[in-house]
Short mmCIF file of C-alpha atoms in Angstrom, two decimals:
data_model
loop_
_atom_site.label_atom_id
_atom_site.label_comp_id
_atom_site.label_asym_id
_atom_site.label_seq_id
_atom_site.Cartn_x
_atom_site.Cartn_y
_atom_site.Cartn_z
CA MET A 1 -16.74 -22.87 -6.78
CA LYS A 2 -14.57 -22.25 -3.60
CA MET A 3 -11.59 -19.25 -4.18
CA LEU A 4 -9.30 -17.84 -2.12
CA GLN A 5 -8.46 -13.94 -3.30
CA THR A 6 -5.50 -12.28 -1.86
CA GLY A 7 -3.38 -9.53 -3.54
CA ASP A 8 -0.96 -6.62 -3.51
CA LEU A 9 1.38 -8.60 -1.51
CA HIS A 10 4.22 -5.98 -2.47
CA LEU A 11 6.86 -8.75 -1.77
CA GLY A 12 10.39 -7.02 -1.37
CA LYS A 13 8.69 -3.82 0.18
CA VAL A 14 11.22 -1.54 2.33
CA PHE A 15 8.78 -0.18 5.08
CA TYR A 16 10.87 3.18 6.08
CA GLU A 17 13.81 1.30 5.53
CA HIS A 18 13.36 -1.77 7.73
CA SER A 19 12.67 -4.81 4.87
CA LEU A 20 9.68 -6.99 5.47
CA LEU A 21 10.54 -10.07 3.82
CA GLU A 22 10.84 -11.64 7.23
CA ASP A 23 6.98 -10.85 7.58
CA GLN A 24 6.08 -11.34 4.04
CA GLN A 25 7.24 -15.03 4.54
CA TYR A 26 5.37 -15.18 7.95
CA MET A 27 2.15 -14.31 5.91
CA LEU A 28 2.61 -16.55 3.03
CA THR A 29 3.11 -19.03 5.27
CA GLN A 30 -0.49 -18.24 7.02
CA LEU A 31 -2.06 -18.30 3.02
CA HIS A 32 -0.35 -22.11 2.58
CA ARG A 33 -1.80 -23.00 6.09
CA GLU A 34 -5.21 -21.94 5.03
CA LEU A 35 -5.35 -23.68 1.85
CA MET A 36 -3.97 -26.87 3.31
CA ALA A 37 -6.56 -26.68 6.10
CA ALA A 38 -8.96 -26.82 4.25
CA GLU A 39 -7.64 -29.79 1.87
CA THR A 40 -7.48 -31.97 4.97
CA THR A 41 -10.79 -31.05 6.19
CA GLY A 42 -12.72 -32.37 2.86
CA GLN A 43 -13.28 -28.75 1.70
CA PRO A 44 -10.57 -27.59 -0.41
CA TYR A 45 -10.37 -24.70 -2.28
CA ASP A 46 -10.39 -25.11 -6.36
CA VAL A 47 -8.68 -21.23 -7.25
CA LEU A 48 -6.35 -19.00 -5.34
CA LEU A 49 -6.60 -15.43 -7.07
CA ILE A 50 -3.91 -12.95 -6.71
CA ALA A 51 -5.18 -10.36 -8.05
CA GLY A 52 -1.81 -7.93 -9.24
CA ASP A 53 1.69 -6.01 -7.08
CA VAL A 54 3.12 -9.52 -6.24
CA TYR A 55 6.04 -7.20 -6.17
CA ASP A 56 6.59 -3.49 -4.66
CA ARG A 57 8.82 -3.01 -7.55
CA SER A 58 9.17 -3.05 -11.44
CA VAL A 59 12.79 -5.21 -10.45
CA PRO A 60 12.34 -6.55 -7.12
CA PRO A 61 15.10 -7.38 -5.21
CA PRO A 62 16.28 -11.50 -5.38
CA GLU A 63 15.22 -12.49 -2.19
CA ALA A 64 11.36 -11.30 -2.97
CA VAL A 65 11.82 -13.25 -6.39
CA ALA A 66 13.19 -16.38 -4.17
CA LEU A 67 10.35 -16.17 -1.86
CA PHE A 68 7.51 -15.71 -4.13
CA ASP A 69 9.29 -18.85 -6.15
CA LYS A 70 9.43 -20.76 -2.64
CA PHE A 71 5.74 -20.34 -2.42
CA LEU A 72 4.41 -21.48 -5.58
CA THR A 73 6.90 -24.55 -5.62
CA ASN A 74 5.65 -25.45 -2.11
CA LEU A 75 1.93 -24.83 -3.04
CA HIS A 76 2.05 -26.68 -6.21
CA ARG A 77 4.14 -29.62 -4.32
CA ASP A 78 1.04 -29.82 -1.67
CA ILE A 79 -2.04 -29.07 -3.67
CA PRO A 80 -1.20 -30.09 -6.96
CA LEU A 81 -4.71 -29.55 -8.22
CA LEU A 82 -5.26 -26.33 -6.82
CA HIS A 83 -5.49 -23.68 -9.61
CA ILE A 84 -3.17 -20.01 -8.98
CA ILE A 85 -4.39 -17.34 -11.40
CA ILE A 86 -2.18 -14.47 -10.87
CA ILE A 87 -1.93 -11.01 -12.70
CA PRO A 88 0.55 -8.15 -12.69
CA GLY A 89 -0.43 -4.62 -11.31
CA ASN A 90 0.60 -1.49 -11.74
CA HIS A 91 3.86 -1.75 -8.95
CA ASP A 92 4.75 -4.91 -11.25
CA SER A 93 6.76 -5.59 -14.66
CA ALA A 94 4.31 -7.55 -16.84
CA ARG A 95 7.18 -8.75 -18.74
CA ARG A 96 9.18 -10.17 -15.74
CA LEU A 97 6.16 -11.73 -14.08
CA GLY A 98 5.22 -13.21 -16.83
CA PHE A 99 8.14 -15.20 -17.62
CA CYS A 100 7.72 -19.12 -18.27
CA SER A 101 4.03 -18.55 -18.06
CA ARG A 102 3.05 -21.22 -20.75
CA LEU A 103 5.32 -23.50 -19.15
CA LEU A 104 3.34 -23.25 -15.36
CA HIS A 105 0.27 -22.71 -17.14
CA HIS A 106 -0.08 -26.95 -17.30
CA GLN A 107 1.27 -26.76 -13.57
CA ASN A 108 -2.12 -25.25 -13.21
CA ILE A 109 -0.13 -21.81 -12.41
CA HIS A 110 -1.87 -19.45 -14.26
CA ILE A 111 -0.23 -15.73 -14.95
CA TYR A 112 -2.42 -13.37 -17.23
CA ALA A 113 0.82 -10.68 -18.19
CA SER A 114 -0.67 -9.65 -21.43
CA PRO A 115 -3.73 -7.64 -22.66
CA ASP A 116 -3.73 -10.18 -25.20
CA GLN A 117 -4.83 -12.75 -22.88
CA ILE A 118 -7.90 -11.18 -21.43
CA THR A 119 -10.51 -13.14 -23.67
CA GLN A 120 -8.95 -16.88 -23.31
CA PRO A 121 -11.10 -18.00 -20.10
CA LEU A 122 -10.00 -20.84 -17.66
CA LEU A 123 -12.80 -23.22 -17.55
CA LEU A 124 -13.24 -24.66 -14.36
CA GLU A 125 -15.44 -27.56 -13.23
CA SER A 126 -15.69 -27.55 -8.78
CA GLY A 127 -16.56 -31.30 -9.08
CA LYS A 128 -18.54 -31.23 -5.85
CA GLY A 129 -22.12 -32.94 -5.22
CA LYS A 130 -24.06 -34.36 -7.89
CA THR A 131 -23.25 -32.20 -10.53
CA HIS A 132 -19.98 -30.47 -12.02
CA ASP A 133 -20.55 -27.04 -12.09
CA THR A 134 -18.27 -24.94 -14.46
CA THR A 135 -16.91 -21.35 -14.02
CA ALA A 136 -15.21 -19.40 -16.14
CA PHE A 137 -12.35 -17.27 -15.10
CA TYR A 138 -11.03 -13.85 -17.03
CA ALA A 139 -8.12 -11.97 -16.03
CA VAL A 140 -7.19 -8.25 -17.17
CA PRO A 141 -4.02 -7.49 -15.61
CA PHE A 142 -3.39 -3.65 -15.11
CA LEU A 143 -3.91 -1.38 -18.15
CA THR A 144 -1.65 0.84 -19.62
CA ALA A 145 -1.80 3.36 -21.85
CA GLY A 146 -1.84 1.94 -25.39
CA ALA A 147 -2.32 -1.87 -24.18
CA LEU A 148 -5.74 -1.96 -26.02
CA ASP A 149 -6.97 -0.20 -29.37
CA THR A 150 -9.23 2.29 -27.64
CA GLY A 151 -7.65 5.86 -28.61
CA THR A 152 -7.16 7.15 -24.95
CA GLY A 153 -4.88 6.01 -22.49
CA ARG A 154 -7.52 6.59 -19.57
CA GLN A 155 -8.63 3.83 -17.42
CA PRO A 156 -12.18 4.00 -17.72
CA GLU A 157 -12.12 3.18 -21.84
CA LEU A 158 -9.32 1.06 -21.28
CA TYR A 159 -11.43 -1.41 -18.80
CA GLN A 160 -14.90 -0.60 -20.75
CA GLU A 161 -12.96 -1.56 -23.66
CA ALA A 162 -11.60 -4.89 -22.33
CA ILE A 163 -15.01 -5.83 -20.47
CA ARG A 164 -16.47 -5.16 -24.06
CA GLN A 165 -14.52 -7.84 -25.69
CA ILE A 166 -14.77 -10.38 -22.49
CA LEU A 167 -18.39 -10.42 -23.18
CA GLU A 168 -18.51 -10.58 -26.90
CA HIS A 169 -16.39 -13.81 -26.85
CA HIS A 170 -18.42 -14.93 -23.56
CA ARG A 171 -21.45 -15.45 -25.37
CA CYS A 172 -19.73 -18.60 -26.76
CA HIS A 173 -20.07 -19.75 -23.26
CA SER A 174 -23.68 -18.66 -22.58
CA GLY A 175 -25.09 -20.06 -19.07
CA ILE A 176 -21.75 -20.41 -17.68
CA PRO A 177 -21.03 -17.51 -14.80
CA ALA A 178 -17.99 -15.56 -15.31
CA VAL A 179 -15.82 -14.18 -12.33
CA LEU A 180 -13.26 -11.49 -12.98
CA CYS A 181 -9.47 -10.69 -11.84
CA ALA A 182 -8.35 -7.55 -12.15
CA HIS A 183 -6.01 -4.95 -10.65
CA LEU A 184 -7.63 -1.05 -10.65
CA PHE A 185 -9.17 1.61 -8.91
CA VAL A 186 -13.13 1.26 -8.44
CA ALA A 187 -14.45 4.33 -7.85
CA THR A 188 -16.43 4.13 -5.01
CA GLY A 189 -13.56 2.51 -3.41
CA CYS A 190 -11.52 3.87 -0.37
CA ALA A 191 -8.11 4.10 -0.91
CA GLY A 192 -5.54 3.68 2.17
CA GLY A 193 -2.21 5.25 2.67
CA SER A 194 0.22 2.93 0.70
CA GLU A 195 -1.35 2.70 -2.54
CA ARG A 196 0.10 4.07 -5.82
CA ILE A 197 -2.54 6.15 -7.01
CA PHE A 198 -4.25 8.22 -9.39
CA THR A 199 -4.39 12.10 -8.70
CA GLY A 200 -8.09 13.24 -9.04
CA THR A 201 -10.90 10.69 -10.27
CA ALA A 202 -9.91 10.96 -13.86
CA GLU A 203 -8.60 7.28 -13.34
CA GLN A 204 -10.97 5.93 -11.47
CA VAL A 205 -13.37 3.32 -13.28
CA PRO A 206 -16.80 3.10 -12.40
CA ALA A 207 -18.40 0.02 -10.72
CA GLU A 208 -21.46 -0.74 -12.97
CA ILE A 209 -19.50 -1.71 -15.57
CA PHE A 210 -18.52 -5.39 -13.40
CA THR A 211 -22.21 -5.51 -13.32
CA PRO A 212 -22.51 -8.81 -15.66
CA PHE A 213 -19.66 -10.90 -13.86
CA ALA A 214 -20.69 -13.37 -11.33
CA TYR A 215 -17.82 -12.14 -8.94
CA THR A 216 -15.06 -9.53 -9.55
CA ALA A 217 -11.74 -9.84 -7.18
CA ALA A 218 -10.27 -6.59 -7.63
CA GLY A 219 -6.76 -5.62 -6.73
CA HIS A 220 -5.10 -1.92 -6.12
CA LEU A 221 -6.63 -1.11 -2.75
CA HIS A 222 -5.42 -1.89 0.46
CA ARG A 223 -8.22 -1.82 2.21
CA ALA A 224 -10.59 -4.92 2.14
CA GLN A 225 -13.75 -3.59 0.78
CA ASN A 226 -16.81 -4.32 -1.36
CA PRO A 227 -17.22 -1.50 -3.08
CA GLY A 228 -20.46 -2.30 -4.80
CA GLY A 229 -22.09 -5.20 -6.20
CA ASN A 230 -19.92 -8.26 -5.94
CA ILE A 231 -16.73 -6.69 -6.43
CA TRP A 232 -14.77 -7.09 -3.78
CA TYR A 233 -11.15 -6.03 -2.52
CA ALA A 234 -8.99 -8.14 0.01
CA GLY A 235 -6.36 -5.35 0.39
CA SER A 236 -2.82 -5.82 0.95
CA PRO A 237 -2.51 -8.66 3.57
CA LEU A 238 0.07 -6.38 5.76
CA ALA A 239 -0.15 -3.30 6.75
CA TYR A 240 2.05 -1.12 4.75
CA SER A 241 1.56 2.33 5.87
CA PHE A 242 0.61 4.38 9.50
CA ASP A 243 -2.82 5.09 7.88
CA GLU A 244 -3.72 1.01 7.90
CA ALA A 245 -2.83 0.47 11.49
CA ASP A 246 -4.88 -1.91 13.54
CA THR A 247 -7.27 -2.06 10.17
CA GLY A 248 -7.24 -5.79 10.09
CA LYS A 249 -5.76 -7.28 7.50
CA CYS A 250 -6.86 -10.46 5.56
CA PHE A 251 -7.71 -13.10 2.93
CA LEU A 252 -11.36 -13.35 1.55
CA GLN A 253 -13.11 -17.17 1.13
CA VAL A 254 -15.20 -16.56 -1.66
CA VAL A 255 -17.76 -19.56 -2.30
CA LEU A 256 -19.81 -19.26 -5.86
CA ASP A 257 -23.04 -21.43 -5.47
CA LEU A 258 -24.75 -22.19 -9.18
CA ASP A 259 -28.60 -22.39 -9.13
CA THR A 260 -28.81 -24.34 -12.37
CA ALA A 261 -32.63 -24.58 -12.98
CA ALA A 262 -32.64 -20.73 -11.80
CA GLY A 263 -30.01 -19.51 -14.12
CA THR A 264 -28.48 -17.17 -10.62
CA THR A 265 -25.23 -17.21 -8.68
CA ALA A 266 -25.23 -16.72 -4.87
CA VAL A 267 -22.04 -15.52 -4.07
CA ALA A 268 -20.71 -15.85 0.27
CA VAL A 269 -17.77 -13.86 1.48
CA LYS A 270 -15.87 -14.59 4.09
CA LYS A 271 -12.82 -12.65 5.66
CA ILE A 272 -9.93 -15.08 6.70
CA PRO A 273 -8.00 -13.08 9.14
CA VAL A 274 -4.05 -12.73 8.72
CA THR A 275 -1.95 -12.68 12.07
CA PRO A 276 1.00 -10.13 11.24
CA LEU A 277 4.71 -11.00 12.75
CA HIS A 278 5.23 -7.34 14.00
CA PRO A 279 1.62 -5.57 14.29
CA VAL A 280 1.59 -1.97 12.45
CA THR A 281 0.93 0.41 15.47
CA VAL A 282 0.36 4.21 16.32
CA LEU A 283 0.37 5.42 19.85
CA THR A 284 0.08 9.44 20.84
CA GLY A 285 0.92 10.47 24.07
CA SER A 286 3.82 12.37 25.65
CA PHE A 287 7.67 11.93 25.63
CA GLU A 288 7.85 11.26 28.99
CA ASP A 289 4.88 8.21 28.84
CA PHE A 290 6.68 6.21 26.49
CA TYR A 291 10.51 7.20 28.18
CA ARG A 292 9.10 6.17 31.48
CA ASP A 293 6.21 4.11 31.20
CA SER A 294 6.63 3.52 34.92
CA HIS A 295 3.43 1.51 34.74
CA ASN A 296 4.39 -0.94 31.58
CA ARG A 297 1.47 0.41 29.77
CA TYR A 298 3.41 -0.23 26.79
CA GLY A 299 5.11 -2.84 27.31
CA ASP A 300 3.19 -4.39 24.97
CA TYR A 301 3.83 -2.91 21.82
CA ARG A 302 8.01 -3.60 21.54
CA ASN A 303 6.73 -6.33 19.08
CA CYS A 304 4.93 -3.70 16.80
CA TYR A 305 6.25 -1.81 14.01
CA LEU A 306 5.45 2.01 15.73
CA GLU A 307 4.77 5.56 15.23
CA ILE A 308 4.64 7.47 18.13
CA ARG A 309 2.72 10.92 17.68
CA CYS A 310 4.30 12.97 20.60
CA THR A 311 1.64 15.52 22.42
CA ASP A 312 4.39 17.80 23.51
CA SER A 313 4.14 21.40 22.89
CA SER A 314 8.21 21.72 22.53
CA LEU A 315 10.59 19.79 20.67
CA ILE A 316 12.21 16.73 21.80
CA GLU A 317 16.15 16.55 20.65
CA ASN A 318 16.76 12.89 18.66
CA PRO A 319 13.68 11.42 20.38
CA MET A 320 14.33 7.95 18.12
CA ALA A 321 17.55 7.49 19.83
CA GLN A 322 16.19 7.89 23.55
CA LEU A 323 13.05 5.42 22.49
CA LYS A 324 15.11 2.95 20.37
CA SER A 325 16.42 0.79 23.24
CA ARG A 326 12.90 0.72 24.68
CA TYR A 327 10.91 0.28 21.48
CA PRO A 328 13.39 -1.62 18.86
CA LEU A 329 10.96 -1.44 16.25
CA LEU A 330 9.84 2.53 16.39
CA LEU A 331 9.80 3.95 12.75
CA SER A 332 8.48 7.13 12.97
CA PHE A 333 8.54 9.81 16.14
CA ARG A 334 5.62 12.86 15.19
CA GLN A 335 5.92 15.89 16.72
CA GLU A 336 3.48 18.14 14.89
CA ASN A 337 2.44 19.93 17.76
CA ALA A 338 5.66 20.90 18.92
CA VAL A 339 6.17 22.11 15.14
CA GLN A 340 3.37 23.80 14.74
CA THR A 341 4.08 25.67 18.92
CA ALA A 342 7.32 26.82 17.51
CA ALA A 343 6.46 27.95 14.07
CA SER A 344 3.48 30.11 15.71
CA GLU A 345 6.11 31.54 18.15
CA THR A 346 8.68 32.63 15.30
CA VAL A 347 5.88 34.00 13.38
CA ALA A 348 4.86 36.11 16.03
CA VAL A 349 8.39 37.47 17.37
CA ARG A 350 8.80 38.45 13.43
CA ARG A 351 5.49 39.90 13.32
CA GLN A 352 6.78 42.31 16.69
CA LEU A 353 10.06 42.79 15.09
CA LEU A 354 8.17 44.12 12.53
CA ASP A 355 5.67 46.46 14.00
CA THR A 356 8.01 47.66 16.89
CA GLY A 357 7.87 51.20 16.38
CA SER A 358 11.12 52.34 18.76
CA ASP A 359 13.75 50.26 16.50
CA THR A 360 14.17 52.18 13.25
CA GLY A 361 16.66 52.03 10.52
CA VAL A 362 19.93 50.35 11.36
CA LEU A 363 19.10 48.99 15.04
CA GLN A 364 15.71 46.89 13.11
CA THR A 365 17.51 45.84 9.94
CA GLU A 366 20.15 44.10 12.06
CA LYS A 367 17.45 42.61 13.98
CA LEU A 368 15.97 41.23 11.49
CA PHE A 369 18.87 39.91 9.58
CA GLU A 370 19.64 37.67 12.86
CA ALA A 371 16.73 36.83 13.18
CA PHE A 372 16.86 35.42 9.38
CA MET A 373 19.54 33.84 10.42
CA ARG A 374 18.75 31.78 12.80
CA ASP A 375 16.03 30.66 11.24
CA MET A 376 17.79 29.53 8.49
CA TYR A 377 20.64 27.87 10.43
CA GLN A 378 19.46 27.32 14.01
CA GLU A 379 22.81 28.77 15.62
CA LEU A 380 24.66 32.03 13.87
CA PRO A 381 27.17 30.72 12.00
CA GLU A 382 30.98 31.71 12.12
CA GLN A 383 31.23 34.06 9.52
CA TYR A 384 27.84 35.69 11.10
CA GLU A 385 29.73 39.23 11.46
CA ALA A 386 31.08 39.61 8.19
CA GLU A 387 27.93 38.79 6.48
CA LYS A 388 25.99 41.12 8.96
CA ASP A 389 28.34 43.84 7.89
CA LEU A 390 27.88 43.03 3.69
CA PHE A 391 24.23 43.06 4.21
CA LEU A 392 24.40 45.80 6.48
CA ASN A 393 26.21 48.18 4.04
CA THR A 394 24.05 46.96 1.20
CA ALA A 395 20.93 47.52 3.00
CA ARG A 396 22.46 51.47 3.46
CA LYS A 397 23.48 51.81 -0.13
CA ILE A 398 19.81 50.66 -1.20
CA GLN A 399 18.47 53.35 1.31
CA GLU A 400 20.11 55.93 0.14
CA GLN A 401 19.26 55.48 -3.64
CA ASN A 402 15.65 55.51 -2.78
CA LEU A 403 15.97 59.13 -0.96
#
């Protein structure tokens, strides 16, 4: 059984106010080409698994829906025998994604949008070699509170109940390996920077409960990883935060080899690299390094979604406007060193004001008030003198009352 796994497409994603639809179309074209290439070489994929978060939000923009519609239509036209399994993630609206699922099921496009479907396996034969090996595919959408009758809305208990029901049903398919597609946070997984994750560890699901499955195709975490056993995340096929810059995005090719005599199933997983239309990159250096770039060190980054982390200790005014002509896809300019330096200097000045012994009474109060106003407004406001007099009069009255 040969599978191609992906997920966390987040179609319609906006990255620092920049639409990624063109990038996502470029990525989906690569996914289509990988499936077509396998078809033309005589080693086709049996199944495409999309493990949740098809869209970036529950009400996706029309352009994102049209993009996914075009992808599925072209894929079914070119490879009609390919089975496609889709589940909603926590970003999706299950009801919207499940529209026309019964009709699409007969076109080999299987959308498992309801918890009621978790015990309804898709039984597929690989049809290769001398035998026709059968695999049972189970799909569990992202489970919300009340999705199953567990008496609790916590993720660990919800998935334990889902798997209990699946395994109870699977007894009637004894000897057939089971594959699970699910959208969740496996406890031993590593989160990236762009997932919508739960606070703490209470909603993380222990990896050991997936041991009965020959393979678990998981979605939700954006880094490709193997958190334990035969559980794999393909991760998001594109980087959706600068924390994921240059991490190497991929699809997963998964091959299950059933040894009928021994009753075992071997799993081989291979990463299929995804080439982004615009790589997400982080660069570090001084403002002058990037502004002058006399040696053209950064010329290759004009096509990148770029974050610059400036090492200067003084703040640069309007850095984005100054650098945009050279780096048109610059999305973020961070000046943490300068901010920390400015904050330290401000604290030192305020401490000196408070500790000064020569300035007392009204003069010290006036200096403190001026420092406060500069902190709040950068420059003194037009009505500063009137506001200062009002403050000093109030401070004097309070001081007289305390004598």
